């Protein structure tokens, strides 16, 4: 029972219902030792920080004293935690010791018996770089156990939710196969397994590729857990690639070795001891000086370091959630990936998969696009602009450069902007930006420093290819001043209303369709803001069709506008189709829930303005989709379309 509340990149703020508890993702489960005597950080502090922990069912099973308590009083009582308790199955012990003493179904049954909220199947964590034959064989066994575990759960009506772990070693096709096969089974959460050895060696690039390849083949409506990733430095990237859950034993393991976690990497107490205070303000670091902790006995020192480690771990999760809410997750990822060159390697490999990632990245964000380096050139916002540029039906193209001194949006600051000519400005980051759409997010909402020459080279082949492809339509390629001369001499002859022309092109870009046809072009008028002079409303015969939203300049339809879109855009484009059951709710303007979606435009991206229709393509409502095309079909919980208005 998982729904998306907010999103950025492939990251999502989700609500996950587990038994009677709701937890918000992304989040991290601290690893708690089933033996309370071996627990380093007091459970009271853990309770303050989180609603969900993970502990180990195999240690519980194989330690008679713990087993007895767990069987009699339940796992919650054993660990002293009354909210969500997740357990691992002993697979990790299997990967470390090579053998464990329990049968695959026995441990699933045991987890149910001791009242675990989310249990884990006994998967086989195949290490990196093994022979393919071994990886295949072990994956086969993991899949057999997965099917048997799900069958057992169904047959015996188990209450617990189940983790179905993705394996496949470092073979990406095996990871995809694993995700494909596991996705067919009804697991509740999909952890990505056997990445610990990669993380320990800082092989983040391979971890990133494993995450993406797994995500490509998993159902979108289930949360994904990155097993054994406990370093806060890696969270932002993992969340941006679609991981929802993490677990951390690192907070305690690192503390035992005098290591002090930060979101930028690991420090050593040894090297901090001469600072007058710690570079952190958590309760531990604001109470003690480094030297004080350094001089404590090992047990006390470890506990305090572990507490600090836990505080910064949760702090980073909060920072990531905030970045998702404000639409600045890529900026945070780019920042974090500069903390270690191996993380930068991981960020750089992500561009190979941008075509896939772009499908999940929101079309509009509250924060401006900040350029942080060469990698920013490959961001989904840039790729999407290039894809959507081809939606425009060009007539007469004039390609130009605009002086650096002119602020964005150019169309606010250059005298004459368009007539019936497609004036395209060469842009170092976005490639080519038509003046008539240059107010759209992120074409105006960006901060880009003066680029190096090699960065400016990046888009040259792209521009060249565009020119080659459109050579029949290109009037000229020159400076903007030259265009003004041209405009004064030639294009004044045209009779088209430049505002209507602009709206026509904006709608082509936003909806991929010609809404303002030859019949409408002479009837469309606009209203401008008295203060900024920008277009605020698009009108037809005294009725408002669209308003232009101030922060991203997207065209937001009114009822009249939605009807016009419905008439002009062919089915199923820009449609979310709902079943009969909810037709009346939609007409009343109520939100559309994912469960009732029966079809949609599969190319939809999150936060697009869409039409809600019934199976006969009658317009019921219009609003903003929170899900992309794939998710609209796969999600069963939560809101799919935030409806602006119903149509009676
Ligand atoms: N903890 C860390 N890695 C793994 C894994 O691959 N499988 C399971 N079950 N637990 C893990
Ligand atoms: Zn601290």
PDB file of C-alpha atoms in Angstrom, residues 378-585:
ATOM      1  CA  UNK A 378      22.687  15.867 -19.369  1.00  0.00           C
ATOM      2  CA  UNK A 379      19.921  16.568 -16.892  1.00  0.00           C
ATOM      3  CA  UNK A 380      16.403  15.362 -17.721  1.00  0.00           C
ATOM      4  CA  UNK A 381      15.094  18.919 -17.997  1.00  0.00           C
ATOM      5  CA  UNK A 382      17.559  19.567 -20.821  1.00  0.00           C
ATOM      6  CA  UNK A 383      16.817  16.296 -22.568  1.00  0.00           C
ATOM      7  CA  UNK A 384      13.075  16.902 -22.309  1.00  0.00           C
ATOM      8  CA  UNK A 385      13.403  20.329 -23.881  1.00  0.00           C
ATOM      9  CA  UNK A 386      15.261  18.795 -26.800  1.00  0.00           C
ATOM     10  CA  UNK A 387      12.620  16.090 -27.185  1.00  0.00           C
ATOM     11  CA  UNK A 388       9.776  18.587 -26.989  1.00  0.00           C
ATOM     12  CA  UNK A 389      11.329  21.058 -29.370  1.00  0.00           C
ATOM     13  CA  UNK A 390      10.407  18.599 -32.100  1.00  0.00           C
ATOM     14  CA  UNK A 391       6.740  19.032 -31.155  1.00  0.00           C
ATOM     15  CA  UNK A 392       6.796  22.516 -32.660  1.00  0.00           C
ATOM     16  CA  UNK A 393       5.742  22.782 -36.295  1.00  0.00           C
ATOM     17  CA  UNK A 394       8.276  25.221 -37.606  1.00  0.00           C
ATOM     18  CA  UNK A 395       7.366  27.602 -40.387  1.00  0.00           C
ATOM     19  CA  UNK A 396      10.193  29.996 -41.064  1.00  0.00           C
ATOM     20  CA  UNK A 397      13.219  29.554 -38.844  1.00  0.00           C
ATOM     21  CA  UNK A 398      15.633  32.286 -37.937  1.00  0.00           C
ATOM     22  CA  UNK A 399      18.572  31.105 -35.839  1.00  0.00           C
ATOM     23  CA  UNK A 400      20.331  33.721 -33.801  1.00  0.00           C
ATOM     24  CA  UNK A 401      22.530  34.427 -30.811  1.00  0.00           C
ATOM     25  CA  UNK A 402      21.595  36.874 -28.107  1.00  0.00           C
ATOM     26  CA  UNK A 403      24.151  38.979 -26.339  1.00  0.00           C
ATOM     27  CA  UNK A 404      25.102  37.704 -22.879  1.00  0.00           C
ATOM     28  CA  UNK A 405      24.037  41.056 -21.465  1.00  0.00           C
ATOM     29  CA  UNK A 406      20.401  40.340 -22.187  1.00  0.00           C
ATOM     30  CA  UNK A 407      18.716  38.750 -19.170  1.00  0.00           C
ATOM     31  CA  UNK A 408      16.458  35.712 -19.478  1.00  0.00           C
ATOM     32  CA  UNK A 409      13.761  35.424 -20.566  1.00  0.00           C
ATOM     33  CA  UNK A 410      15.030  37.042 -23.738  1.00  0.00           C
ATOM     34  CA  UNK A 411      11.504  37.688 -24.895  1.00  0.00           C
ATOM     35  CA  UNK A 412      11.060  40.191 -22.046  1.00  0.00           C
ATOM     36  CA  UNK A 413      14.145  42.076 -23.039  1.00  0.00           C
ATOM     37  CA  UNK A 414      14.422  42.234 -26.783  1.00  0.00           C
ATOM     38  CA  UNK A 415      12.351  44.735 -28.685  1.00  0.00           C
ATOM     39  CA  UNK A 416      10.756  42.753 -31.412  1.00  0.00           C
ATOM     40  CA  UNK A 417      10.364  39.122 -30.763  1.00  0.00           C
ATOM     41  CA  UNK A 418       8.217  37.377 -33.228  1.00  0.00           C
ATOM     42  CA  UNK A 419       5.895  37.718 -36.061  1.00  0.00           C
ATOM     43  CA  UNK A 420       5.289  34.597 -38.018  1.00  0.00           C
ATOM     44  CA  UNK A 421       8.930  33.640 -37.722  1.00  0.00           C
ATOM     45  CA  UNK A 422      10.373  30.959 -35.444  1.00  0.00           C
ATOM     46  CA  UNK A 423      13.226  32.857 -33.859  1.00  0.00           C
ATOM     47  CA  UNK A 424      15.508  30.295 -32.234  1.00  0.00           C
ATOM     48  CA  UNK A 425      18.246  31.413 -29.891  1.00  0.00           C
ATOM     49  CA  UNK A 426      21.353  29.266 -29.607  1.00  0.00           C
ATOM     50  CA  UNK A 427      21.736  28.340 -25.952  1.00  0.00           C
ATOM     51  CA  UNK A 428      24.856  26.703 -24.482  1.00  0.00           C
ATOM     52  CA  UNK A 429      22.848  24.469 -22.169  1.00  0.00           C
ATOM     53  CA  UNK A 430      19.456  23.900 -23.798  1.00  0.00           C
ATOM     54  CA  UNK A 431      20.687  23.846 -27.378  1.00  0.00           C
ATOM     55  CA  UNK A 432      18.070  25.939 -29.148  1.00  0.00           C
ATOM     56  CA  UNK A 433      15.408  28.019 -27.434  1.00  0.00           C
ATOM     57  CA  UNK A 434      12.577  29.495 -29.520  1.00  0.00           C
ATOM     58  CA  UNK A 435      11.875  33.024 -28.271  1.00  0.00           C
ATOM     59  CA  UNK A 436       8.146  32.398 -28.081  1.00  0.00           C
ATOM     60  CA  UNK A 437       8.544  29.653 -25.464  1.00  0.00           C
ATOM     61  CA  UNK A 438      11.478  31.056 -23.582  1.00  0.00           C
ATOM     62  CA  UNK A 439       9.418  31.855 -20.485  1.00  0.00           C
ATOM     63  CA  UNK A 440       8.590  28.167 -19.907  1.00  0.00           C
ATOM     64  CA  UNK A 441      10.274  26.276 -17.069  1.00  0.00           C
ATOM     65  CA  UNK A 442      13.264  25.793 -17.053  1.00  0.00           C
ATOM     66  CA  UNK A 443      14.227  27.907 -20.046  1.00  0.00           C
ATOM     67  CA  UNK A 444      13.967  31.124 -18.073  1.00  0.00           C
ATOM     68  CA  UNK A 445      14.101  29.682 -14.543  1.00  0.00           C
ATOM     69  CA  UNK A 446      17.777  28.837 -14.485  1.00  0.00           C
ATOM     70  CA  UNK A 447      21.121  30.065 -13.237  1.00  0.00           C
ATOM     71  CA  UNK A 448      24.040  29.256 -15.486  1.00  0.00           C
ATOM     72  CA  UNK A 449      27.583  30.544 -14.986  1.00  0.00           C
ATOM     73  CA  UNK A 450      29.866  31.586 -17.826  1.00  0.00           C
ATOM     74  CA  UNK A 451      30.765  28.252 -19.370  1.00  0.00           C
ATOM     75  CA  UNK A 452      34.197  26.966 -20.337  1.00  0.00           C
ATOM     76  CA  UNK A 453      34.865  26.537 -24.039  1.00  0.00           C
ATOM     77  CA  UNK A 454      34.655  22.746 -23.821  1.00  0.00           C
ATOM     78  CA  UNK A 455      31.242  23.027 -22.204  1.00  0.00           C
ATOM     79  CA  UNK A 456      30.057  25.312 -25.001  1.00  0.00           C
ATOM     80  CA  UNK A 457      31.205  22.712 -27.510  1.00  0.00           C
ATOM     81  CA  UNK A 458      28.737  20.196 -26.120  1.00  0.00           C
ATOM     82  CA  UNK A 459      25.655  21.391 -27.979  1.00  0.00           C
ATOM     83  CA  UNK A 460      27.356  22.318 -31.252  1.00  0.00           C
ATOM     84  CA  UNK A 461      26.748  18.969 -32.962  1.00  0.00           C
ATOM     85  CA  UNK A 462      23.145  19.114 -31.804  1.00  0.00           C
ATOM     86  CA  UNK A 463      22.614  22.584 -33.278  1.00  0.00           C
ATOM     87  CA  UNK A 464      24.359  21.518 -36.465  1.00  0.00           C
ATOM     88  CA  UNK A 465      22.111  18.512 -36.817  1.00  0.00           C
ATOM     89  CA  UNK A 466      19.023  20.644 -36.230  1.00  0.00           C
ATOM     90  CA  UNK A 467      20.112  23.066 -38.945  1.00  0.00           C
ATOM     91  CA  UNK A 468      20.769  20.219 -41.348  1.00  0.00           C
ATOM     92  CA  UNK A 469      17.373  18.671 -40.657  1.00  0.00           C
ATOM     93  CA  UNK A 470      15.468  21.943 -41.095  1.00  0.00           C
ATOM     94  CA  UNK A 471      17.561  23.528 -43.801  1.00  0.00           C
ATOM     95  CA  UNK A 472      14.592  24.086 -46.115  1.00  0.00           C
ATOM     96  CA  UNK A 473      12.874  26.258 -43.521  1.00  0.00           C
ATOM     97  CA  UNK A 474      15.815  28.326 -42.344  1.00  0.00           C
ATOM     98  CA  UNK A 475      15.699  31.969 -43.412  1.00  0.00           C
ATOM     99  CA  UNK A 476      19.015  32.920 -41.933  1.00  0.00           C
ATOM    100  CA  UNK A 477      21.526  32.307 -39.178  1.00  0.00           C
ATOM    101  CA  UNK A 478      22.816  35.551 -37.780  1.00  0.00           C
ATOM    102  CA  UNK A 479      22.915  37.960 -34.872  1.00  0.00           C
ATOM    103  CA  UNK A 480      19.768  39.292 -33.331  1.00  0.00           C
ATOM    104  CA  UNK A 481      20.360  42.834 -34.595  1.00  0.00           C
ATOM    105  CA  UNK A 482      20.444  41.475 -38.058  1.00  0.00           C
ATOM    106  CA  UNK A 483      17.111  39.814 -37.426  1.00  0.00           C
ATOM    107  CA  UNK A 484      15.552  43.123 -36.353  1.00  0.00           C
ATOM    108  CA  UNK A 485      16.599  44.635 -39.678  1.00  0.00           C
ATOM    109  CA  UNK A 486      15.176  41.684 -41.452  1.00  0.00           C
ATOM    110  CA  UNK A 487      11.960  41.954 -39.473  1.00  0.00           C
ATOM    111  CA  UNK A 488      11.532  45.632 -40.270  1.00  0.00           C
ATOM    112  CA  UNK A 489      12.019  45.060 -43.916  1.00  0.00           C
ATOM    113  CA  UNK A 490      10.215  41.824 -44.639  1.00  0.00           C
ATOM    114  CA  UNK A 491       7.996  40.301 -42.057  1.00  0.00           C
ATOM    115  CA  UNK A 492       5.890  43.324 -41.322  1.00  0.00           C
ATOM    116  CA  UNK A 493       3.853  42.349 -44.284  1.00  0.00           C
ATOM    117  CA  UNK A 494       2.335  39.495 -42.389  1.00  0.00           C
ATOM    118  CA  UNK A 495      -1.108  39.851 -40.921  1.00  0.00           C
ATOM    119  CA  UNK A 496      -0.826  37.404 -38.066  1.00  0.00           C
ATOM    120  CA  UNK A 497      -1.367  38.648 -34.553  1.00  0.00           C
ATOM    121  CA  UNK A 498       2.016  38.019 -32.903  1.00  0.00           C
ATOM    122  CA  UNK A 499       0.438  37.182 -29.529  1.00  0.00           C
ATOM    123  CA  UNK A 500      -1.811  34.544 -31.071  1.00  0.00           C
ATOM    124  CA  UNK A 501       1.179  33.184 -32.976  1.00  0.00           C
ATOM    125  CA  UNK A 502       3.083  32.912 -29.734  1.00  0.00           C
ATOM    126  CA  UNK A 503       0.254  31.093 -27.945  1.00  0.00           C
ATOM    127  CA  UNK A 504      -0.088  28.711 -30.884  1.00  0.00           C
ATOM    128  CA  UNK A 505       3.560  27.760 -30.541  1.00  0.00           C
ATOM    129  CA  UNK A 506       3.457  27.557 -26.739  1.00  0.00           C
ATOM    130  CA  UNK A 507       0.558  25.125 -26.993  1.00  0.00           C
ATOM    131  CA  UNK A 508       2.364  23.047 -29.604  1.00  0.00           C
ATOM    132  CA  UNK A 509       5.305  22.722 -27.242  1.00  0.00           C
ATOM    133  CA  UNK A 510       3.222  21.985 -24.146  1.00  0.00           C
ATOM    134  CA  UNK A 511       0.725  19.573 -25.739  1.00  0.00           C
ATOM    135  CA  UNK A 512       2.445  18.344 -28.880  1.00  0.00           C
ATOM    136  CA  UNK A 513      -0.549  19.355 -30.936  1.00  0.00           C
ATOM    137  CA  UNK A 514      -1.831  22.307 -32.944  1.00  0.00           C
ATOM    138  CA  UNK A 515      -4.579  23.787 -30.781  1.00  0.00           C
ATOM    139  CA  UNK A 516      -4.690  27.229 -32.354  1.00  0.00           C
ATOM    140  CA  UNK A 517      -5.433  26.429 -35.973  1.00  0.00           C
ATOM    141  CA  UNK A 518      -5.912  28.820 -38.901  1.00  0.00           C
ATOM    142  CA  UNK A 519      -9.483  29.389 -37.904  1.00  0.00           C
ATOM    143  CA  UNK A 520      -8.633  30.461 -34.351  1.00  0.00           C
ATOM    144  CA  UNK A 521      -5.477  32.391 -34.960  1.00  0.00           C
ATOM    145  CA  UNK A 522      -7.225  35.623 -35.758  1.00  0.00           C
ATOM    146  CA  UNK A 523      -9.597  35.341 -32.809  1.00  0.00           C
ATOM    147  CA  UNK A 524      -7.180  34.701 -29.956  1.00  0.00           C
ATOM    148  CA  UNK A 525      -6.242  37.682 -27.856  1.00  0.00           C
ATOM    149  CA  UNK A 526      -4.174  37.984 -24.692  1.00  0.00           C
ATOM    150  CA  UNK A 527      -4.310  40.015 -21.506  1.00  0.00           C
ATOM    151  CA  UNK A 528      -1.096  41.201 -19.976  1.00  0.00           C
ATOM    152  CA  UNK A 529       0.009  41.930 -16.461  1.00  0.00           C
ATOM    153  CA  UNK A 530       0.115  45.688 -15.878  1.00  0.00           C
ATOM    154  CA  UNK A 531       3.265  45.367 -13.790  1.00  0.00           C
ATOM    155  CA  UNK A 532       5.389  42.924 -15.774  1.00  0.00           C
ATOM    156  CA  UNK A 533       3.875  43.290 -19.231  1.00  0.00           C
ATOM    157  CA  UNK A 534       3.843  39.497 -19.544  1.00  0.00           C
ATOM    158  CA  UNK A 535       0.911  37.558 -20.918  1.00  0.00           C
ATOM    159  CA  UNK A 536      -1.393  36.437 -18.074  1.00  0.00           C
ATOM    160  CA  UNK A 537      -4.513  35.208 -19.865  1.00  0.00           C
ATOM    161  CA  UNK A 538      -5.408  33.766 -23.237  1.00  0.00           C
ATOM    162  CA  UNK A 539      -8.898  34.753 -24.404  1.00  0.00           C
ATOM    163  CA  UNK A 540     -11.333  33.708 -27.101  1.00  0.00           C
ATOM    164  CA  UNK A 541     -14.588  35.630 -27.627  1.00  0.00           C
ATOM    165  CA  UNK A 542     -14.422  37.220 -24.147  1.00  0.00           C
ATOM    166  CA  UNK A 543     -13.874  33.845 -22.500  1.00  0.00           C
ATOM    167  CA  UNK A 544     -10.630  32.882 -20.797  1.00  0.00           C
ATOM    168  CA  UNK A 545      -9.080  29.736 -22.249  1.00  0.00           C
ATOM    169  CA  UNK A 546      -5.836  29.619 -20.306  1.00  0.00           C
ATOM    170  CA  UNK A 547      -4.052  31.458 -17.574  1.00  0.00           C
ATOM    171  CA  UNK A 548      -0.307  31.522 -17.550  1.00  0.00           C
ATOM    172  CA  UNK A 549       1.103  30.326 -14.250  1.00  0.00           C
ATOM    173  CA  UNK A 550       3.624  32.762 -12.890  1.00  0.00           C
ATOM    174  CA  UNK A 551       6.341  30.414 -11.623  1.00  0.00           C
ATOM    175  CA  UNK A 552       6.743  28.193 -14.672  1.00  0.00           C
ATOM    176  CA  UNK A 553       4.683  29.979 -17.332  1.00  0.00           C
ATOM    177  CA  UNK A 554       2.830  26.810 -18.302  1.00  0.00           C
ATOM    178  CA  UNK A 555      -0.608  27.323 -19.826  1.00  0.00           C
ATOM    179  CA  UNK A 556      -3.258  26.265 -17.329  1.00  0.00           C
ATOM    180  CA  UNK A 557      -6.622  25.604 -18.969  1.00  0.00           C
ATOM    181  CA  UNK A 558      -9.965  26.884 -17.776  1.00  0.00           C
ATOM    182  CA  UNK A 559     -13.073  24.811 -18.490  1.00  0.00           C
ATOM    183  CA  UNK A 560     -13.311  26.458 -21.921  1.00  0.00           C
ATOM    184  CA  UNK A 561      -9.633  25.751 -22.516  1.00  0.00           C
ATOM    185  CA  UNK A 562     -10.000  22.118 -21.456  1.00  0.00           C
ATOM    186  CA  UNK A 563     -12.906  21.694 -23.882  1.00  0.00           C
ATOM    187  CA  UNK A 564     -10.836  23.184 -26.650  1.00  0.00           C
ATOM    188  CA  UNK A 565      -7.907  20.864 -25.827  1.00  0.00           C
ATOM    189  CA  UNK A 566     -10.288  17.907 -25.804  1.00  0.00           C
ATOM    190  CA  UNK A 567     -11.573  18.826 -29.218  1.00  0.00           C
ATOM    191  CA  UNK A 568      -8.166  19.371 -30.771  1.00  0.00           C
ATOM    192  CA  UNK A 569      -5.920  16.746 -29.175  1.00  0.00           C
ATOM    193  CA  UNK A 570      -6.541  13.269 -30.600  1.00  0.00           C
ATOM    194  CA  UNK A 571      -7.297  10.398 -28.204  1.00  0.00           C
ATOM    195  CA  UNK A 572      -5.493   9.112 -26.096  1.00  0.00           C
ATOM    196  CA  UNK A 573      -3.036  11.990 -25.976  1.00  0.00           C
ATOM    197  CA  UNK A 574      -3.140  13.996 -22.757  1.00  0.00           C
ATOM    198  CA  UNK A 575      -5.942  11.766 -21.495  1.00  0.00           C
ATOM    199  CA  UNK A 576      -6.362   9.889 -18.245  1.00  0.00           C
ATOM    200  CA  UNK A 577      -9.228   7.450 -18.764  1.00  0.00           C
ATOM    201  CA  UNK A 578     -11.268   6.433 -15.712  1.00  0.00           C
ATOM    202  CA  UNK A 579     -13.886   3.727 -15.300  1.00  0.00           C
ATOM    203  CA  UNK A 580     -17.613   4.303 -15.003  1.00  0.00           C
ATOM    204  CA  UNK A 581     -17.587   3.940 -11.222  1.00  0.00           C
ATOM    205  CA  UNK A 582     -15.961   7.305 -10.654  1.00  0.00           C
ATOM    206  CA  UNK A 583     -17.390   9.261 -13.570  1.00  0.00           C
ATOM    207  CA  UNK A 584     -19.739  11.246 -11.330  1.00  0.00           C
ATOM    208  CA  UNK A 585     -17.004  11.987  -8.759  1.00  0.00           C
TER     209      UNK A 585
END
